[in-house]
Short mmCIF file of N, CA and C in Angstrom, two decimals:
data_model
loop_
_atom_site.label_atom_id
_atom_site.label_comp_id
_atom_site.label_asym_id
_atom_site.label_seq_id
_atom_site.Cartn_x
_atom_site.Cartn_y
_atom_site.Cartn_z
N MET A 1 -2.87 5.69 -75.54
CA MET A 1 -3.92 6.22 -76.15
C MET A 1 -5.07 6.68 -75.30
N PRO A 2 -5.54 8.11 -75.42
CA PRO A 2 -6.82 8.33 -74.56
C PRO A 2 -7.95 7.81 -75.31
N ASP A 3 -8.87 7.62 -74.24
CA ASP A 3 -10.27 6.99 -74.59
C ASP A 3 -11.02 8.14 -75.54
N PRO A 4 -11.16 7.82 -76.78
CA PRO A 4 -12.11 8.69 -77.37
C PRO A 4 -13.42 9.07 -76.84
N ASN A 5 -14.05 8.25 -76.05
CA ASN A 5 -15.49 8.45 -75.28
C ASN A 5 -15.25 9.17 -73.93
N ARG A 6 -13.92 9.53 -73.67
CA ARG A 6 -13.72 9.91 -72.22
C ARG A 6 -14.38 11.33 -71.99
N TRP A 7 -14.47 12.13 -72.73
CA TRP A 7 -15.10 13.46 -72.65
C TRP A 7 -16.61 13.47 -73.41
N ALA A 8 -17.35 12.38 -73.47
CA ALA A 8 -18.37 12.17 -74.29
C ALA A 8 -19.48 13.15 -73.46
N ASN A 9 -19.58 13.12 -72.33
CA ASN A 9 -20.72 13.67 -71.38
C ASN A 9 -20.48 15.12 -71.67
N THR A 10 -19.13 15.61 -71.13
CA THR A 10 -18.72 16.85 -71.20
C THR A 10 -18.92 17.57 -72.50
N LEU A 11 -18.56 16.91 -73.61
CA LEU A 11 -18.95 17.53 -74.93
C LEU A 11 -20.42 17.71 -75.32
N GLU A 12 -21.42 16.72 -74.59
CA GLU A 12 -22.66 17.15 -74.74
C GLU A 12 -23.03 18.46 -73.94
N VAL A 13 -22.60 18.39 -72.74
CA VAL A 13 -23.01 19.67 -72.05
C VAL A 13 -22.37 20.95 -72.77
N LEU A 14 -21.33 20.55 -73.16
CA LEU A 14 -20.66 22.02 -73.71
C LEU A 14 -21.07 22.56 -75.47
N ALA A 15 -22.19 21.32 -75.71
CA ALA A 15 -22.58 21.54 -77.12
C ALA A 15 -21.52 21.88 -78.01
N CYS A 16 -20.55 20.66 -77.86
CA CYS A 16 -19.50 20.71 -78.87
C CYS A 16 -19.82 19.63 -79.97
N ASP A 17 -19.59 19.92 -81.30
CA ASP A 17 -19.44 19.03 -82.33
C ASP A 17 -18.16 18.58 -82.63
N ILE A 18 -17.63 17.57 -81.92
CA ILE A 18 -16.16 17.01 -82.08
C ILE A 18 -15.86 16.70 -83.56
N ALA A 19 -17.04 16.33 -84.41
CA ALA A 19 -16.89 16.20 -85.91
C ALA A 19 -16.30 17.52 -86.67
N ALA A 20 -16.56 18.59 -85.96
CA ALA A 20 -16.09 19.72 -86.45
C ALA A 20 -14.74 20.19 -86.17
N ARG A 21 -14.14 19.51 -85.38
CA ARG A 21 -13.02 19.76 -84.68
C ARG A 21 -11.66 19.24 -85.76
N PRO A 22 -11.00 20.29 -86.37
CA PRO A 22 -9.59 19.83 -87.02
C PRO A 22 -8.87 19.23 -86.36
N PRO A 23 -7.87 18.55 -86.95
CA PRO A 23 -6.60 17.85 -86.16
C PRO A 23 -5.84 19.19 -85.41
N ALA A 24 -5.85 18.90 -84.32
CA ALA A 24 -4.87 19.73 -83.65
C ALA A 24 -4.53 19.25 -82.18
N PRO A 25 -3.73 19.99 -81.39
CA PRO A 25 -3.60 19.30 -80.01
C PRO A 25 -4.57 19.24 -79.14
N GLY A 26 -4.89 18.30 -78.39
CA GLY A 26 -6.04 18.25 -77.55
C GLY A 26 -5.84 18.61 -76.21
N ILE A 27 -6.78 18.37 -75.29
CA ILE A 27 -6.60 18.57 -73.66
C ILE A 27 -5.34 17.50 -73.33
N ASP A 28 -5.48 16.49 -73.74
CA ASP A 28 -4.31 15.37 -73.00
C ASP A 28 -3.10 15.79 -73.63
N ASP A 29 -2.85 16.48 -74.74
CA ASP A 29 -1.60 16.93 -75.37
C ASP A 29 -0.94 18.06 -74.41
N LEU A 30 -1.86 18.89 -73.98
CA LEU A 30 -1.50 20.16 -73.05
C LEU A 30 -1.33 19.85 -71.92
N ALA A 31 -2.00 18.78 -71.23
CA ALA A 31 -1.95 18.47 -69.76
C ALA A 31 -0.76 18.79 -69.11
N PRO A 32 0.57 18.27 -69.62
CA PRO A 32 1.76 18.22 -68.92
C PRO A 32 2.08 19.81 -68.69
N PHE A 33 1.47 20.66 -69.57
CA PHE A 33 1.85 22.17 -69.40
C PHE A 33 0.86 22.95 -68.62
N ILE A 34 -0.18 22.43 -68.00
CA ILE A 34 -1.26 23.09 -67.32
C ILE A 34 -0.44 23.44 -65.86
N GLY A 35 -0.43 24.81 -65.49
CA GLY A 35 0.24 25.31 -64.32
C GLY A 35 -0.87 25.62 -63.21
N GLY A 36 -2.27 25.36 -63.38
CA GLY A 36 -3.22 25.56 -62.84
C GLY A 36 -4.79 26.05 -63.42
N VAL A 37 -5.52 25.86 -62.61
CA VAL A 37 -7.07 26.16 -63.26
C VAL A 37 -7.73 27.10 -62.07
N THR A 38 -8.16 28.30 -62.37
CA THR A 38 -8.96 29.17 -61.46
C THR A 38 -10.33 29.58 -62.09
N ARG A 39 -11.34 29.35 -61.25
CA ARG A 39 -12.61 29.48 -61.39
C ARG A 39 -13.18 30.78 -61.19
N GLN A 40 -13.73 31.66 -62.04
CA GLN A 40 -14.37 32.77 -61.79
C GLN A 40 -15.82 32.63 -61.90
N PRO A 41 -16.78 33.49 -61.94
CA PRO A 41 -18.30 33.30 -61.86
C PRO A 41 -18.67 33.07 -63.29
N ASP A 42 -18.03 33.84 -64.36
CA ASP A 42 -18.21 33.68 -65.82
C ASP A 42 -17.56 32.82 -66.60
N ALA A 43 -16.19 32.39 -65.94
CA ALA A 43 -15.16 31.79 -66.70
C ALA A 43 -14.24 31.06 -65.95
N ILE A 44 -13.37 30.18 -66.55
CA ILE A 44 -12.21 29.71 -65.88
C ILE A 44 -10.99 29.95 -66.71
N THR A 45 -9.95 30.16 -66.05
CA THR A 45 -8.74 30.56 -66.53
C THR A 45 -7.59 29.50 -66.42
N VAL A 46 -7.08 28.88 -67.20
CA VAL A 46 -6.28 27.69 -67.22
C VAL A 46 -4.68 28.28 -67.54
N ALA A 47 -3.80 28.44 -66.57
CA ALA A 47 -2.52 28.79 -67.00
C ALA A 47 -1.64 27.63 -67.36
N PHE A 48 -0.84 28.17 -68.41
CA PHE A 48 0.06 27.20 -68.96
C PHE A 48 1.29 27.73 -68.98
N ASP A 49 2.36 26.73 -69.17
CA ASP A 49 3.68 27.03 -69.39
C ASP A 49 3.88 27.87 -70.69
N PRO A 50 4.67 28.94 -70.76
CA PRO A 50 4.86 29.81 -72.09
C PRO A 50 5.42 28.95 -73.04
N SER A 51 6.07 27.88 -72.97
CA SER A 51 6.76 26.96 -74.11
C SER A 51 5.65 26.39 -74.66
N VAL A 52 4.57 26.37 -74.47
CA VAL A 52 3.43 25.78 -75.05
C VAL A 52 2.54 26.79 -75.99
N ALA A 53 3.08 27.95 -76.32
CA ALA A 53 2.09 29.00 -77.02
C ALA A 53 1.75 28.60 -78.14
N GLY A 54 2.51 27.91 -79.27
CA GLY A 54 2.11 27.36 -80.52
C GLY A 54 0.95 26.42 -80.29
N PRO A 55 1.31 25.31 -79.67
CA PRO A 55 0.10 24.26 -79.56
C PRO A 55 -1.20 24.66 -79.03
N LEU A 56 -1.02 25.56 -78.18
CA LEU A 56 -2.28 26.36 -77.32
C LEU A 56 -3.14 27.18 -78.41
N SER A 57 -2.24 27.74 -79.02
CA SER A 57 -3.06 28.65 -80.32
C SER A 57 -3.68 27.55 -81.13
N ARG A 58 -3.10 26.52 -81.52
CA ARG A 58 -3.72 25.61 -82.60
C ARG A 58 -4.94 24.92 -81.77
N PHE A 59 -4.80 24.59 -80.61
CA PHE A 59 -5.92 24.01 -79.67
C PHE A 59 -7.06 24.96 -79.65
N VAL A 60 -6.71 26.35 -79.46
CA VAL A 60 -7.80 27.39 -79.27
C VAL A 60 -8.53 27.47 -80.64
N GLU A 61 -7.79 27.56 -81.57
CA GLU A 61 -8.51 27.63 -82.99
C GLU A 61 -9.48 26.43 -83.23
N ALA A 62 -9.23 25.31 -82.89
CA ALA A 62 -9.79 24.01 -83.23
C ALA A 62 -11.15 23.94 -82.29
N GLU A 63 -10.99 24.46 -81.07
CA GLU A 63 -12.12 24.45 -80.07
C GLU A 63 -13.00 25.77 -80.62
N ARG A 64 -12.64 26.76 -81.17
CA ARG A 64 -13.61 27.76 -81.65
C ARG A 64 -14.49 27.24 -82.57
N LEU A 65 -13.98 26.25 -83.54
CA LEU A 65 -14.69 25.68 -84.47
C LEU A 65 -15.70 24.71 -84.03
N CYS A 66 -15.38 23.73 -83.19
CA CYS A 66 -16.28 22.69 -82.64
C CYS A 66 -17.08 23.12 -81.58
N CYS A 67 -16.60 24.06 -80.86
CA CYS A 67 -17.42 24.39 -79.39
C CYS A 67 -17.56 26.11 -79.62
N ALA A 68 -18.09 26.44 -80.60
CA ALA A 68 -18.29 27.96 -81.07
C ALA A 68 -19.19 28.64 -80.14
N GLY A 69 -20.07 27.96 -79.18
CA GLY A 69 -20.93 28.55 -78.17
C GLY A 69 -19.89 29.18 -76.93
N LEU A 70 -18.69 28.73 -76.93
CA LEU A 70 -18.00 29.09 -75.87
C LEU A 70 -17.13 30.42 -76.18
N GLY A 71 -16.54 31.11 -75.15
CA GLY A 71 -15.58 32.06 -75.40
C GLY A 71 -14.22 31.44 -75.35
N TRP A 72 -13.32 31.53 -76.33
CA TRP A 72 -11.92 31.09 -76.01
C TRP A 72 -11.14 31.88 -76.30
N ASP A 73 -10.32 32.60 -75.28
CA ASP A 73 -9.53 33.65 -75.25
C ASP A 73 -7.93 33.29 -74.76
N ILE A 74 -7.17 33.54 -75.44
CA ILE A 74 -5.53 33.42 -74.91
C ILE A 74 -5.26 34.95 -74.31
N ASP A 75 -4.64 34.65 -73.21
CA ASP A 75 -4.48 35.93 -72.38
C ASP A 75 -2.92 35.86 -71.98
N THR A 76 -1.97 36.72 -72.35
CA THR A 76 -0.69 36.96 -72.19
C THR A 76 -0.36 37.94 -71.48
N THR A 77 -1.05 38.57 -70.51
CA THR A 77 -0.67 39.80 -69.60
C THR A 77 0.12 39.37 -68.46
N GLU A 78 -0.18 37.90 -67.93
CA GLU A 78 0.69 37.66 -67.03
C GLU A 78 1.10 36.19 -67.26
N GLY A 79 2.11 35.88 -68.21
CA GLY A 79 2.15 34.70 -68.62
C GLY A 79 1.44 34.15 -69.64
N LEU A 80 1.08 32.96 -69.74
CA LEU A 80 0.33 32.27 -70.74
C LEU A 80 -0.75 31.56 -70.06
N ALA A 81 -2.12 31.94 -70.38
CA ALA A 81 -3.34 31.56 -70.09
C ALA A 81 -4.51 31.51 -71.07
N LEU A 82 -5.18 30.50 -70.77
CA LEU A 82 -6.47 30.34 -71.52
C LEU A 82 -7.70 30.74 -70.85
N ARG A 83 -8.54 31.77 -71.15
CA ARG A 83 -9.63 32.02 -70.56
C ARG A 83 -10.88 31.44 -71.44
N ILE A 84 -11.82 30.81 -70.73
CA ILE A 84 -12.86 30.29 -71.51
C ILE A 84 -14.28 30.72 -70.62
N THR A 85 -15.13 31.49 -71.38
CA THR A 85 -16.28 31.90 -70.97
C THR A 85 -17.45 30.99 -71.33
N ALA A 86 -18.28 30.57 -70.21
CA ALA A 86 -19.48 29.54 -70.59
C ALA A 86 -20.54 29.71 -69.44
N THR A 87 -21.43 28.77 -69.62
CA THR A 87 -22.48 28.89 -68.60
C THR A 87 -21.86 28.32 -67.26
N PRO A 88 -22.56 28.50 -66.12
CA PRO A 88 -22.16 27.89 -65.00
C PRO A 88 -21.90 26.27 -65.12
N GLU A 89 -22.91 25.74 -65.52
CA GLU A 89 -22.95 24.37 -65.97
C GLU A 89 -21.64 23.75 -66.91
N GLN A 90 -21.66 24.52 -67.86
CA GLN A 90 -20.55 24.36 -68.79
C GLN A 90 -19.22 24.60 -68.02
N LEU A 91 -18.97 25.46 -67.29
CA LEU A 91 -17.90 25.76 -66.63
C LEU A 91 -17.34 24.55 -65.40
N ASP A 92 -18.49 23.98 -65.11
CA ASP A 92 -18.30 22.96 -63.95
C ASP A 92 -17.69 21.81 -64.72
N HIS A 93 -17.97 21.56 -65.96
CA HIS A 93 -17.43 20.47 -66.80
C HIS A 93 -16.08 20.78 -67.42
N LEU A 94 -15.91 22.01 -67.64
CA LEU A 94 -14.56 22.57 -68.16
C LEU A 94 -13.50 22.41 -66.84
N GLN A 95 -13.88 22.76 -65.83
CA GLN A 95 -13.14 22.81 -64.54
C GLN A 95 -12.59 21.46 -64.47
N SER A 96 -13.55 20.40 -64.44
CA SER A 96 -13.07 18.94 -64.21
C SER A 96 -12.40 18.43 -65.21
N MET A 97 -12.65 18.69 -66.42
CA MET A 97 -11.71 18.25 -67.69
C MET A 97 -10.43 18.72 -67.43
N PHE A 98 -10.31 19.95 -67.29
CA PHE A 98 -8.80 20.57 -67.11
C PHE A 98 -8.21 19.79 -65.91
N ALA A 99 -8.88 19.86 -64.89
CA ALA A 99 -8.25 19.29 -63.84
C ALA A 99 -7.90 17.80 -63.71
N SER A 100 -8.66 17.06 -64.64
CA SER A 100 -8.19 15.66 -64.62
C SER A 100 -7.57 15.20 -65.95
N ALA A 101 -7.18 16.40 -66.59
CA ALA A 101 -6.25 16.20 -67.98
C ALA A 101 -4.99 15.61 -67.49
#
């Protein structure tokens, strides 16, 4: 079972209210389906295996509620990817969070 405090510092930097997150798949649940993480100046893109489309949609909806200050968009133009827009500091934390998931 993942440590519930594992992302505490990241949640603080992302200004996320974990109590506002409804039950949904988490990053640890989606980790086996991550195909890669790409950093752009204003966003990160996380590629996923297309088989995880349903759980990824539920993950994004939950994150939009608890981390409303970030941009959460699913892109299906070239496979399945999650694009998150945020500040550079937030992107640093997101990139390391997805890379270590």
